[in-house]
Structure formats: structure tokens, C-alpha cells
CSV table of C-alpha atoms in Angstrom, one decimal:
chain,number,residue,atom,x,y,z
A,597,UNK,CA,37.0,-44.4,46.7
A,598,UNK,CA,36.6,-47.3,44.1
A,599,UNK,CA,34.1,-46.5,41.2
A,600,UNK,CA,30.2,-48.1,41.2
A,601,UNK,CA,30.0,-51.6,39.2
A,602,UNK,CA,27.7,-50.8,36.8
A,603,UNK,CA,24.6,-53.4,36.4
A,604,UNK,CA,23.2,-53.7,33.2
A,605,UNK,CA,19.2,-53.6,34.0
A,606,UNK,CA,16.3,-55.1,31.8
A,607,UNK,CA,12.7,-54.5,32.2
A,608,UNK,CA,9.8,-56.6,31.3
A,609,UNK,CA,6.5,-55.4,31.6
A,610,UNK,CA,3.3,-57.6,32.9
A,611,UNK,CA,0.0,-56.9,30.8
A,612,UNK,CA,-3.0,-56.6,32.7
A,613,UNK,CA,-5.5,-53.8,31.2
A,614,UNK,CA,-6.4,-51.0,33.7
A,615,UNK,CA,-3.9,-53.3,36.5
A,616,UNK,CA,-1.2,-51.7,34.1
A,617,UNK,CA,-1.7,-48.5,36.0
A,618,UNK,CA,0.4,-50.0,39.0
A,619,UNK,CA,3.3,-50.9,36.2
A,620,UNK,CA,2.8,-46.9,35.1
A,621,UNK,CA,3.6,-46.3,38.8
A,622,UNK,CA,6.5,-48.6,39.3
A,623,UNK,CA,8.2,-47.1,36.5
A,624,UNK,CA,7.6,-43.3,37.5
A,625,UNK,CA,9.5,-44.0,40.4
A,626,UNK,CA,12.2,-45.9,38.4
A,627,UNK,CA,12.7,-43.2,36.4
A,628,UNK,CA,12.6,-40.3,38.9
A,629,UNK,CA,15.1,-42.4,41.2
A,630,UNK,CA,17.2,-44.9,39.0
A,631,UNK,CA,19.9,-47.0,41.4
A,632,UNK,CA,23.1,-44.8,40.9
A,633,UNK,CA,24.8,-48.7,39.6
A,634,UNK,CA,21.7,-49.1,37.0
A,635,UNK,CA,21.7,-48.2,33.4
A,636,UNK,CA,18.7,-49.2,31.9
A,637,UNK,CA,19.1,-51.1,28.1
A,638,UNK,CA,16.5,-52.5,27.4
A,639,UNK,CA,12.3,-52.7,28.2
A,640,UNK,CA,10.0,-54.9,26.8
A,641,UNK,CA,6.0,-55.7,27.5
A,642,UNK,CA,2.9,-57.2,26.5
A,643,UNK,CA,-0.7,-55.1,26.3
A,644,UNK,CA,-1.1,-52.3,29.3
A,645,UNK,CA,2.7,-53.7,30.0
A,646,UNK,CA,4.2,-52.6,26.6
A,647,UNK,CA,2.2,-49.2,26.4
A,648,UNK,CA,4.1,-48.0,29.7
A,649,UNK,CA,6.9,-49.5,28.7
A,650,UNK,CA,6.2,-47.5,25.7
A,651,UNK,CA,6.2,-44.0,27.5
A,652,UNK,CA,8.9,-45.3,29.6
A,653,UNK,CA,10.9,-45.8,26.7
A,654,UNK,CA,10.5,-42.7,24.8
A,655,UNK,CA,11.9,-40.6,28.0
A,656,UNK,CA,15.2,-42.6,28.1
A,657,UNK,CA,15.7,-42.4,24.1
A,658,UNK,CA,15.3,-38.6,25.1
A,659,UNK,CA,17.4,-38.5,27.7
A,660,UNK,CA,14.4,-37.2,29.6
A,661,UNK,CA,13.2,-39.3,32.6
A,662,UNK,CA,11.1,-36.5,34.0
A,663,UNK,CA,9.4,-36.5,30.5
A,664,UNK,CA,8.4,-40.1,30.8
A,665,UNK,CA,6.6,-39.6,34.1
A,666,UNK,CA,4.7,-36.4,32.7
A,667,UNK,CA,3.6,-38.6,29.9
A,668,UNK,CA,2.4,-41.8,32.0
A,669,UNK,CA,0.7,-39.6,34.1
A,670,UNK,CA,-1.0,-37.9,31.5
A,671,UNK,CA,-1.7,-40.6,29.2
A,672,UNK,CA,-3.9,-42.5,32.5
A,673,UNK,CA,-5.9,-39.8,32.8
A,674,UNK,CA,-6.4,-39.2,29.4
A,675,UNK,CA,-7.8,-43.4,29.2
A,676,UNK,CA,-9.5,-42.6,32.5
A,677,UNK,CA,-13.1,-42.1,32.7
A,678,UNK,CA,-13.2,-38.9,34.0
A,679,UNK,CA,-16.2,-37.9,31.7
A,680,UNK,CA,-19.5,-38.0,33.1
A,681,UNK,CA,-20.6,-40.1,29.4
A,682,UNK,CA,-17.7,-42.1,29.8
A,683,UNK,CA,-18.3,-43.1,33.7
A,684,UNK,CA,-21.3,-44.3,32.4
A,685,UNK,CA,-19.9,-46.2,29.6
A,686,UNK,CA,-17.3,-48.0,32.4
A,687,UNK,CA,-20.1,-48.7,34.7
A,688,UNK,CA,-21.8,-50.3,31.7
A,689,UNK,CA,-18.9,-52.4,30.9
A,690,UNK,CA,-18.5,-53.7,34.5
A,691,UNK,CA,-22.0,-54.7,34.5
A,692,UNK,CA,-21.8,-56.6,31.1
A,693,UNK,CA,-18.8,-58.4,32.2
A,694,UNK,CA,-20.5,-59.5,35.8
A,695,UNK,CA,-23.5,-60.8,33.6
A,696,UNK,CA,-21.5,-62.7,31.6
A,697,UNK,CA,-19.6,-64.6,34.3
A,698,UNK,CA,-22.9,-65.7,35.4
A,699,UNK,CA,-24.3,-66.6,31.8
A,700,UNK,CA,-26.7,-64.1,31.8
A,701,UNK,CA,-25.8,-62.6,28.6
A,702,UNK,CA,-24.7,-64.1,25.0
A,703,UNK,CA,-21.6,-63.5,23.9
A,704,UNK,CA,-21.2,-60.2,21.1
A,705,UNK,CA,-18.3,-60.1,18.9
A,706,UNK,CA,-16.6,-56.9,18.5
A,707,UNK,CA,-16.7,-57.6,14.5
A,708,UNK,CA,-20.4,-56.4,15.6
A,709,UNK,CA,-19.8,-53.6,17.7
A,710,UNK,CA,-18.7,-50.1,16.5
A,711,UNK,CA,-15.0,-49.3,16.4
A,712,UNK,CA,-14.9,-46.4,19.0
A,713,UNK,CA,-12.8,-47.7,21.4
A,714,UNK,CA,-10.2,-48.8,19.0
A,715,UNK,CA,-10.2,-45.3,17.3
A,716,UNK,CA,-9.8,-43.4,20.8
A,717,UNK,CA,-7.2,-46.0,22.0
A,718,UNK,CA,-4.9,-44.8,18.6
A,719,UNK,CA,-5.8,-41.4,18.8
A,720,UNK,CA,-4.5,-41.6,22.4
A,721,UNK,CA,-1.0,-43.4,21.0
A,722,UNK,CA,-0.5,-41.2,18.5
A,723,UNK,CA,-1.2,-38.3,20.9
A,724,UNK,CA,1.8,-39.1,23.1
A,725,UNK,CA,4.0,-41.1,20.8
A,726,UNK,CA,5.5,-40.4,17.6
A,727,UNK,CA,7.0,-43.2,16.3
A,728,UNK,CA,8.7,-42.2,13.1
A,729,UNK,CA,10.8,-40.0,15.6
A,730,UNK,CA,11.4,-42.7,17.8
A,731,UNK,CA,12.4,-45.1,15.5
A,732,UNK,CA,14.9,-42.5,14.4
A,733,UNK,CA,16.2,-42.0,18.2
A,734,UNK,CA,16.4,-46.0,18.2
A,735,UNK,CA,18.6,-45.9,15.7
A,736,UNK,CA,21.4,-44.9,18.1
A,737,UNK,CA,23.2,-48.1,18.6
A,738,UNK,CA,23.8,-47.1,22.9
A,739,UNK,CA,19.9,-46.5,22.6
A,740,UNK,CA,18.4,-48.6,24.8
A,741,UNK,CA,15.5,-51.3,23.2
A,742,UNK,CA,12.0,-51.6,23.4
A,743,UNK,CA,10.1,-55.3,22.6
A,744,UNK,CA,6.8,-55.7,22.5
A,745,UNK,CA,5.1,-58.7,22.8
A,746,UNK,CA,1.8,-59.9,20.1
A,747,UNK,CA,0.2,-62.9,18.6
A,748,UNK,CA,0.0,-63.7,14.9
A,749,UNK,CA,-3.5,-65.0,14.8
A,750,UNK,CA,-3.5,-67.2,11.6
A,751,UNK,CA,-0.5,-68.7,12.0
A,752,UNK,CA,-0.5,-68.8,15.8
A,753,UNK,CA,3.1,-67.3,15.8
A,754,UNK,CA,5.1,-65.6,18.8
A,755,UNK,CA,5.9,-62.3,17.6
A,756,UNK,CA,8.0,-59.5,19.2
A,757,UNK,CA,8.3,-56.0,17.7
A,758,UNK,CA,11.4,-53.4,18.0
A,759,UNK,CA,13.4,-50.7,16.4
A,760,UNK,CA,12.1,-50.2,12.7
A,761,UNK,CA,9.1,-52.3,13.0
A,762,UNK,CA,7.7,-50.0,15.5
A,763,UNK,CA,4.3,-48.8,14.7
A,764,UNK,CA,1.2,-47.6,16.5
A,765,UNK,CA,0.0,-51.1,15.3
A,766,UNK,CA,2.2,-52.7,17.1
A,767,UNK,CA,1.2,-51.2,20.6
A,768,UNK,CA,-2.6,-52.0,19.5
A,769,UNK,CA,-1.9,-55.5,18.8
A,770,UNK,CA,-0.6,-56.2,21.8
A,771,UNK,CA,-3.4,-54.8,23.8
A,772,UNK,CA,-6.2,-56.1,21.1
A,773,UNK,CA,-7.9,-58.3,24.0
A,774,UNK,CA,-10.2,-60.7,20.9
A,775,UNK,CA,-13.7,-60.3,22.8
A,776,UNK,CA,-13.0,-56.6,23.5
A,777,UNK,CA,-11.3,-55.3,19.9
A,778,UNK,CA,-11.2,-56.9,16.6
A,779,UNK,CA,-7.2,-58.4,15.1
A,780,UNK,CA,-5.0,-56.1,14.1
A,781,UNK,CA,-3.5,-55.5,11.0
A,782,UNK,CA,0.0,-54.8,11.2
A,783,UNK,CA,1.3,-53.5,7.7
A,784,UNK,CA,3.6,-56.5,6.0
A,785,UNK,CA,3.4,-58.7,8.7
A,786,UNK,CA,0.3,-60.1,9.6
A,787,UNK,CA,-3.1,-60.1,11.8
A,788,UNK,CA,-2.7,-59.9,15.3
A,789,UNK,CA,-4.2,-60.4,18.8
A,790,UNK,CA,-3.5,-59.4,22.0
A,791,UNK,CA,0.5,-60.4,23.5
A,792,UNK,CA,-1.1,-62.0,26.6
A,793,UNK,CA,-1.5,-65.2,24.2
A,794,UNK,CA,2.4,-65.1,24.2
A,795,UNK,CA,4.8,-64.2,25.8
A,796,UNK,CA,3.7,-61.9,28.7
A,797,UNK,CA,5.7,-60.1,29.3
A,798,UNK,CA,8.7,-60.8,26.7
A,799,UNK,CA,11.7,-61.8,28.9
A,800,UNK,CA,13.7,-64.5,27.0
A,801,UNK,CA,14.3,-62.3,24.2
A,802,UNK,CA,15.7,-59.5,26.6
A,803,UNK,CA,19.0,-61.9,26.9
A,804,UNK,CA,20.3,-61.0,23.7
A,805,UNK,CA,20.8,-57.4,25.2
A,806,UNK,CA,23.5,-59.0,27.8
A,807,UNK,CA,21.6,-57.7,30.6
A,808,UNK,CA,23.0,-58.8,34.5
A,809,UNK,CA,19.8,-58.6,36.0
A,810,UNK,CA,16.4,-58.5,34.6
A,811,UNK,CA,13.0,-57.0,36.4
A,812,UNK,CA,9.8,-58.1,35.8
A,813,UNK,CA,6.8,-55.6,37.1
A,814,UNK,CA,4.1,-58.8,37.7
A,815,UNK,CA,0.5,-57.9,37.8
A,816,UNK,CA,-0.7,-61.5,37.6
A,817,UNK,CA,-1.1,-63.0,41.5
A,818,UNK,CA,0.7,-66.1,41.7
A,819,UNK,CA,-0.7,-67.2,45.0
A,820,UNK,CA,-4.3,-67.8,45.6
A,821,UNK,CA,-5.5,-67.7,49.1
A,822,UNK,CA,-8.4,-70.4,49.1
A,823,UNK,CA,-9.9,-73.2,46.6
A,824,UNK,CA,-12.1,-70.9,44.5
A,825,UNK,CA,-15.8,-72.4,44.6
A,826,UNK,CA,-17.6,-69.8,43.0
A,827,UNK,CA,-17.8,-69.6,39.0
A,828,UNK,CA,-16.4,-66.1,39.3
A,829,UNK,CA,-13.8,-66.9,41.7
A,830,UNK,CA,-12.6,-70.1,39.1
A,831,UNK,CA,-12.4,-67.9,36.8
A,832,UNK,CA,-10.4,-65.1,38.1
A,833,UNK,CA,-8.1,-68.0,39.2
A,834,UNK,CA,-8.3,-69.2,35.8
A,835,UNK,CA,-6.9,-66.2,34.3
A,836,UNK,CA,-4.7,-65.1,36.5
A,837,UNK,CA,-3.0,-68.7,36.0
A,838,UNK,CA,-3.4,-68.5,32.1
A,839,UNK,CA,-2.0,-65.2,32.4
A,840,UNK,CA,1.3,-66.2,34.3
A,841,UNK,CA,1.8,-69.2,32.4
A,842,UNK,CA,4.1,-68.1,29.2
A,843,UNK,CA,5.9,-65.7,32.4
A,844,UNK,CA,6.8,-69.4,34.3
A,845,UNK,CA,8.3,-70.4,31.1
A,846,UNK,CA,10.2,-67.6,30.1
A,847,UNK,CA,11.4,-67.4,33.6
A,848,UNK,CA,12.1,-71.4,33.6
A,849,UNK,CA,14.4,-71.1,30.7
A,850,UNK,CA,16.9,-68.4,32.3
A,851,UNK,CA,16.5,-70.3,35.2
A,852,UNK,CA,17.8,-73.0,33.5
A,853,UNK,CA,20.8,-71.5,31.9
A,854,UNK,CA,21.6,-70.2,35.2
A,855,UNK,CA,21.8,-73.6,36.7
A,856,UNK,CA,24.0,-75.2,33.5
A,857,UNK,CA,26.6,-72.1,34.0
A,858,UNK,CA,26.9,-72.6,38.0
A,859,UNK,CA,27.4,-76.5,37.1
A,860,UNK,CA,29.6,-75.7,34.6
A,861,UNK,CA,27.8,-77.5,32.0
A,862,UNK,CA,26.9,-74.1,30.3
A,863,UNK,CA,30.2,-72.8,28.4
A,864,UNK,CA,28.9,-70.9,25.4
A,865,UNK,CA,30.4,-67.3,26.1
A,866,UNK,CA,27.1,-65.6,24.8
A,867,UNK,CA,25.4,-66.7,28.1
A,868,UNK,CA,26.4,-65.8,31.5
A,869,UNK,CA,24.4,-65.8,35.5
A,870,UNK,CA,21.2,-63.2,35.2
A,871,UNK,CA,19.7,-62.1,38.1
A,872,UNK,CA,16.0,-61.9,37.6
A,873,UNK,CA,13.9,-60.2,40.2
A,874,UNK,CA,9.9,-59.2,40.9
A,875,UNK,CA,8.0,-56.1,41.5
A,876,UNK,CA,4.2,-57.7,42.3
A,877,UNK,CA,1.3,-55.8,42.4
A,878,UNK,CA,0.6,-58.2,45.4
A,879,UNK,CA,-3.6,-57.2,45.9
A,880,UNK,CA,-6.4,-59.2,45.9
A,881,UNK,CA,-8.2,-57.4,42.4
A,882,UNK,CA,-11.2,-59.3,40.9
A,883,UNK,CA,-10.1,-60.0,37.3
A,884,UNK,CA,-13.4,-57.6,35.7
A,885,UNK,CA,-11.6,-54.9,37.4
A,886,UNK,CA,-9.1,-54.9,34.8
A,887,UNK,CA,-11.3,-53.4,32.4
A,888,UNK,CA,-12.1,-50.5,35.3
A,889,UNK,CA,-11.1,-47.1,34.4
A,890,UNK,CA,-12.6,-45.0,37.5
A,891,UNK,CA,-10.1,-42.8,37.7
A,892,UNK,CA,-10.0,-42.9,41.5
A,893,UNK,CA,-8.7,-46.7,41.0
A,894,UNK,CA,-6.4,-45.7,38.4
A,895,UNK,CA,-4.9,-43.5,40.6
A,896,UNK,CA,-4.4,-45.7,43.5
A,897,UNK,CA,-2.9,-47.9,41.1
A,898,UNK,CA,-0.3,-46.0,40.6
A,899,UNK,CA,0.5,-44.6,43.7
A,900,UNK,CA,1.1,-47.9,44.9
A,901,UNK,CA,3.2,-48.9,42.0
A,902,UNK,CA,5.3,-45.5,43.3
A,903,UNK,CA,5.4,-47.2,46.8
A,904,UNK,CA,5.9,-50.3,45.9
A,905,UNK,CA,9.3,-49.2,43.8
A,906,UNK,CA,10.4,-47.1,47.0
A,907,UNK,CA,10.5,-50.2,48.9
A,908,UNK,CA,11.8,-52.5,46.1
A,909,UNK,CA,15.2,-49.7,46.0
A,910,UNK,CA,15.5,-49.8,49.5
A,911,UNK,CA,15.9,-52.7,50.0
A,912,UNK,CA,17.9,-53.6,46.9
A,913,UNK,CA,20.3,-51.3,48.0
A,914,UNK,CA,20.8,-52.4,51.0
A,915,UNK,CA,21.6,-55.8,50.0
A,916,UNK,CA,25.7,-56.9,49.9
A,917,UNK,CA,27.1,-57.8,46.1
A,918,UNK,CA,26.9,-61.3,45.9
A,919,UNK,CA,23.5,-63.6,44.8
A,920,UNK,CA,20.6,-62.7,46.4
A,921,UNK,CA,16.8,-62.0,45.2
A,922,UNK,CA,14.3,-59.3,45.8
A,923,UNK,CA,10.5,-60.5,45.7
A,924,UNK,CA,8.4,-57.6,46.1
């Protein structure tokens, strides 16, 4: 019996807020059931995206899969609002929002709000990540790499984080959404909002890593059943298509290479034909309910993510070697 060609597997991680829960899902069952041809080198995300990635990554450096999905399970329920206070303070939120859409309510900076939110969300990364240990694990040169995926606010620059810049900043930048959180300072690099003004997730950058296919868990919708007519239909529409847009791109320009190398216009031996492939979180979600923590929705979230991975490997493996694509 001949030996398994191995694929080398990248994964890029959607942002979305509390959507992110389906991504938390997708990868549990990744990690608990990993395609005997896969090794995974390298995962990268944007906001909810890049803090699952996060946990994801932390197992693997560890050598400890299982590990990753105690921590993603735990780490939703800790940002759950479990708590009757804090079932109130979701419900609020959800209510602010809806007012909003309808221009009800004036707009509040977070410069005016209190910082509470911010200093639960670190407490919560610093709960279930240490990063001076894993920049030390990702040291390993066979480690596999983590990117995440931020904007430099005063300069307007792209910036992706790994290895030694790796800080709890980093993961709070990326999910600093500006009417939610106020920037983030990362030390000796710069202010910074949330990746979704990007690259979302990071996906050209993964090439680098000489991956043969890369999989992007999508929680934007790319399909929109009718014409949206209400102002709060537009503007889900609007920002699920703002949120997808930098994803086309990134997308566009593998595509691209992929079409030079078949023509054989493409000879530069640092390129060669990536497979890139989808796992969508294909439900009709009003955009407020990414800020929804109920932790009954969480959970659904995720369970789906689990089911929808299930069917993504089946499939996948029953597919022949050769081209092919697998958009679920």
C-alpha cells in the first residue's frame, strides 16, 4: 500500500463578532478530526476570526488538539452572557443598535463611554492565552504560523501580526470595531483598529508558507436573496458586501497566479497551483446579531460550525486527486 500525499493546509479565519462562534465550531471539529493527508502550517484571521484562530493555534503549537477545543469552548462561554446583569447589558445593546438603524438615537463615541468591555475582553485573552509562552513555542521553525489581520489608523496601513510581535494587543486590535472600542495601542508599532478594514481574513500573505490548499471559514453571505428595500435590510447588505470585499481581493489575486501558472505565463518557482476552498456559515443572520451573545445563539453557532465541518470532510474525502472545489 502506497503512503498518503501529504497536503499542506492553510487556514484563514472570517471576522464577524459573535458569528465567529460558527468559525470556533468549524475548527473544533478540524481539530478533533484532521484529514489523515492534512498537516496544518499555518492560520491566520481578522477580529472574532483571529481570536479562534488564536486558541486553535495554541493547541497545535502544543501538540494538543483536544486542548484547543476545551479552550474555544470555554473561552464562548466565558464572553457569553450567561449572567443575569450581563443578559441585560446584551439586550440593551441589541436595542441601541436597532434604534440606531432607524435614526432614533445619536451616535456616542466609545472615547465617552467607560472602558469595561475592553478590560473584560483582555482579561479574557490573557485568561486563556499566554503569549510570552507562545511566542516561545513559535519559535520552532516546523511550528506552524499564526497572522492576524489589523489596521493602522493614522497611516491607513495593512498590518499583519506573527511570531514575536504577538501580543494581547494585537488580538484586541483586530477585534477593536471603532464605534464599539476606542484604537489600540500596540507597543512600537502604532494605533490600531479593527482588521475588518483590511484584510479579512489575511489570505495572500498565507502563500509565503507554500501551502497546496488554503481554507477560508466565511461568515460574510455572499448571496443575497432579494433587493433590500428596507433601511435595515441595505444596511445588512451593505456590510455584509463591505465585509467580503478585501476577501474577493485577496481571493482574486491567487486566482490570478493560478491562471498565469496553468497558462504557463507564471514561471517564478516561488509560486505554484493553490487550491483554495470555503466553509460558509450559509444562514440568513441580521447583521445586529453580531454583537448577540445569548449564549443559546452562541451555542447553536457552533454546533453548526461542528456540522458544517462534518460535511465539508466527507465530502472532501470522497473527492478523486485531481482539481476540484468544495463550497460549503
Amino acid at each position: 500500500m502506497g503512503t498518503i500525499a501529504r497536503k499542506r493546509v492553510a487556514v484563514a479565519c472570517q471576522g464577524g463578532g459573535s458569528h465567529t462562534a460558527f468559525t470556533a465550531g468549524v475548527l473544533q471539529g478540524l481539530l478533533l478530526d484532521t484529514p489523515p493527508d492534512v498537516d496544518i502550517i499555518a492560520l491566520s484571521g481578522t477580529s472574532g476570526g483571529a481570536i479562534c484562530a488564536a486558541l486553535a493555534w495554541d493547541g497545535l503549537l502544543r501538540g494538543d488538539p483536544r486542548r484547543a477545543c476545551v479552550q474555544l469552548e470555554a473561552f464562548w462561554e466565558s464572553m457569553s452572557a450567561g449572567e443575569p446583569w450581563d443578559q441585560l447589558a446584551n439586550q440593551a445593546l441589541a436595542s441601541i443598535t436597532r434604534l440606531r438603524e432607524l435614526s432614533i438615537l445619536p451616535e456616542v463615541s466609545p472615547y465617552h463611554m467607560p472602558t469595561w468591555g475592553e478590560d473584560r475582553f483582555r482579561e479574557a485573552l490573557l485568561q486563556f492565552l499566554d503569549f510570552e509562552e507562545l511566542r516561545r513555542l513559535a519559535s520552532n521553525p516546523d511550528a506552524p504560523v499564526f497572522k492576524v489581520g489589523a489596521v493602522e489608523v493614522l497611516s491607513g496601513r495593512f498590518e499583519v501580526f506573527q511570531g514575536e510581535d504577538l501580543c494581547v494587543e494585537c488580538l484586541m486590535a483586530s477585534a477593536a470595531i471603532p464605534e464599539l472600542f476606542r484604537a489600540i495601542t500596540v507597543p512600537g508599532r502604532g494605533v490600531y483598529w479593527d482588521g475588518l478594514f483590511s484584510q479579512n481574513p489575511p489570505v495572500r500573505d498565507l502563500l509565503v508558507h507554500d501551502p497546496d490548499e488554503i481554507w477560508v471559514i466565511q461568515i460574510n453571505s455572499m448571496t443575497c436573496a432579494k433587493v433590500p428595500t428596507e433601511t435595515h435590510e441595505i444596511l445588512d447588505r451593505r456590510n455584509e458586501l463591505a465585509g467580503n470585499l478585501s476577501l474577493m481581493q485577496e481571493l482574486a489575486i491567487i486566482d490570478a497566479i493560478n491562471r498565469a501558472i496553468e497558462r504557463g505565463a507564471m514561471t517564478d518557482p516561488r509560486y505554484k497551483l493553490v487550491q483554495v476552498e470555503r466553509i460558509y456559515l450559509d444562514r440568513a443572520l441580521h447583521y445586529r446579531t453580531k454583537l448577540d451573545r445569548r449564549p443559546e445563539f452562541i451555542r447553536e453557532l457552533m454546533q453548526y460550525g461542528q456540522n458544517k465541518w462534518r460535511t465539508f470532510a466527507r465530502e472532501r474525502a470522497r473527492v478523486a486527486t485531481g482539481e476540484r472545489r468544495v463550497d460549503r
